[in-house]
């Protein structure tokens, strides 16, 4: 994608950016296409990017005793990244594409520096972090106060495309239940 097309795409997502901010962000971004199974960020490695999903879907997981423990699924129009890598530390999780995807990759380091001078870029980071904080608060509430049945139905109701894009094994892992328990829950609806 050439720079003008990238700027046009970014304009759709950030309509309040002035022209200078838009150019700055676009020059520190890259349009990428990647195939299903590609790992964007790997557990234990440093990574200087965050992403906006234009098409496709991504899962995040930790490895524990060589087993994947899914922590979230993200879809079109959502940002993904990790706070440790934002701070220059190794990632604690792996991001893997669930299908062929198109994304915008943002280079964190120059944008962090530019955010000190450009309020639009500061607002971008703020928005991403605020959305993540709201999601995290909701996730903690689900884990503390909802049954596995309620968590499953909340997940499917909020992400109907999930059942077409995510394996039942990954859904069960995300919910913290066995695949057999998930099958029983699904039969009960």
XYZ file of C-alpha atoms in Angstrom:
189
model
C 0.000 0.000 0.000
C 1.487 3.323 -0.982
C 1.753 6.167 1.535
C -1.300 8.082 0.240
C -3.487 4.982 0.498
C -2.114 4.315 3.988
C -2.914 7.914 4.963
C -6.454 7.536 3.606
C -6.947 4.340 5.620
C -5.567 6.001 8.747
C -7.856 9.018 8.164
C -10.850 6.645 8.365
C -9.715 5.408 11.778
C -8.425 8.752 13.085
C -10.695 11.443 11.611
C -9.581 14.034 14.181
C -5.905 13.896 13.222
C -4.581 17.043 11.575
C -2.584 16.610 8.347
C 0.795 16.838 10.045
C -0.098 14.193 12.654
C -1.517 11.945 9.967
C 1.665 12.189 7.910
C 3.806 11.551 10.990
C 1.872 8.421 11.922
C 1.782 7.139 8.342
C 5.572 7.543 7.996
C 6.006 5.409 11.106
C 3.539 2.754 9.967
C 3.422 -0.022 7.437
C 0.585 -1.900 5.793
C 1.171 -5.656 6.043
C -0.540 -8.794 4.820
C 0.160 -11.996 6.705
C -1.106 -15.538 6.544
C -2.959 -17.670 9.056
C -0.641 -19.038 11.745
C 1.853 -16.163 11.451
C 3.091 -14.977 14.848
C 3.174 -11.186 15.079
C 4.629 -11.077 18.582
C 6.344 -13.985 20.361
C 6.497 -14.679 24.072
C 9.921 -13.876 25.491
C 10.952 -11.572 22.626
C 11.143 -7.806 22.345
C 8.889 -6.195 19.782
C 8.628 -2.518 18.833
C 5.212 -2.509 17.184
C 1.518 -2.424 17.817
C -1.113 -3.175 15.194
C -4.516 -2.211 13.888
C -6.437 -5.101 12.342
C -7.945 -4.041 9.002
C -9.113 -7.536 8.026
C -8.759 -10.819 9.860
C -8.437 -11.984 13.439
C -5.770 -12.615 16.049
C -5.480 -14.628 19.236
C -3.162 -14.069 22.173
C -1.822 -16.841 24.341
C 0.766 -17.739 26.936
C 2.664 -20.995 26.848
C 2.533 -23.001 30.064
C 4.099 -26.448 30.053
C 3.984 -26.340 26.222
C 0.217 -25.728 26.326
C -1.421 -22.609 24.876
C -3.526 -20.642 27.341
C -5.617 -18.170 25.305
C -6.112 -14.716 26.799
C -8.061 -12.884 24.100
C -9.281 -12.740 20.496
C -9.337 -9.551 18.423
C -11.040 -8.744 15.133
C -11.351 -6.103 12.424
C -10.995 -2.538 13.685
C -9.244 -3.452 16.937
C -5.751 -2.586 18.140
C -3.318 -5.167 19.481
C -0.046 -4.787 21.333
C 1.554 -5.516 24.679
C 2.440 -3.147 27.466
C 5.788 -4.838 28.260
C 6.984 -4.387 24.674
C 5.804 -0.762 24.729
C 8.246 -0.289 27.593
C 11.041 -2.183 25.784
C 10.664 -5.450 27.693
C 10.108 -8.936 26.246
C 6.505 -9.896 25.580
C 4.794 -12.227 28.008
C 2.438 -13.499 25.313
C 2.298 -14.586 21.678
C -0.029 -13.074 19.051
C -0.994 -15.475 16.261
C -3.177 -14.842 13.220
C -6.319 -16.971 13.113
C -6.782 -16.294 9.393
C -5.085 -14.458 6.557
C -5.089 -10.848 7.692
C -4.326 -7.268 6.732
C -2.942 -4.961 9.394
C -1.262 -1.647 9.919
C 1.931 -2.014 11.926
C 2.871 1.058 13.985
C 6.464 1.592 15.072
C 6.192 2.274 18.801
C 9.518 3.974 19.521
C 9.287 7.010 17.207
C 5.582 7.429 17.979
C 6.300 7.449 21.724
C 8.815 10.261 21.187
C 6.447 12.166 18.898
C 3.600 11.825 21.414
C 5.553 14.159 23.713
C 5.024 16.960 21.171
C 1.847 15.986 19.308
C -1.414 15.768 21.245
C -3.118 13.792 18.466
C -0.585 11.006 18.821
C -0.828 11.215 22.611
C -4.587 10.841 22.217
C -4.063 7.763 20.018
C -2.010 6.058 22.766
C -4.520 7.179 25.376
C -7.433 5.745 23.378
C -5.714 2.399 22.873
C -4.785 2.155 26.562
C -8.247 3.268 27.689
C -9.953 0.651 25.493
C -7.593 -1.995 26.852
C -8.303 -0.918 30.444
C -12.070 -1.180 29.889
C -11.660 -4.612 28.303
C -9.425 -5.763 31.175
C -11.891 -4.543 33.789
C -14.700 -6.406 32.025
C -12.571 -9.555 31.739
C -11.729 -9.474 35.459
C -15.414 -9.063 36.291
C -16.294 -12.063 34.127
C -13.636 -14.239 35.753
C -14.641 -13.225 39.287
C -18.414 -13.145 39.068
C -19.674 -15.136 36.072
C -20.092 -18.857 35.641
C -18.467 -20.605 32.696
C -21.924 -20.733 31.045
C -22.354 -16.986 31.450
C -18.817 -16.270 30.207
C -19.382 -18.407 27.101
C -22.664 -16.698 26.204
C -21.228 -13.235 26.897
C -18.277 -14.038 24.622
C -20.441 -15.333 21.773
C -23.006 -12.533 22.119
C -20.316 -9.847 21.967
C -18.387 -11.550 19.135
C -20.766 -13.557 16.914
C -18.029 -14.103 14.298
C -15.970 -15.884 16.931
C -17.509 -19.300 16.268
C -16.515 -19.140 12.584
C -12.944 -17.968 13.235
C -11.785 -19.493 16.528
C -11.340 -23.171 17.324
C -13.363 -24.684 20.154
C -10.079 -25.665 21.813
C -9.024 -21.987 21.910
C -12.452 -20.877 23.160
C -12.324 -23.455 25.962
C -8.813 -22.303 26.884
C -9.952 -18.662 26.986
C -12.876 -19.595 29.235
C -10.640 -21.667 31.518
C -12.607 -24.875 30.982
C -12.054 -28.201 29.239
C -13.214 -28.763 25.693
C -15.672 -31.389 27.004
C -17.228 -28.855 29.384
C -17.527 -26.397 26.498
C -19.319 -29.048 24.423
C -21.819 -29.591 27.266
C -22.419 -25.845 27.579
C -23.010 -25.518 23.833
C -25.537 -28.390 23.827
C -27.556 -26.718 26.577
C -28.424 -23.577 24.652
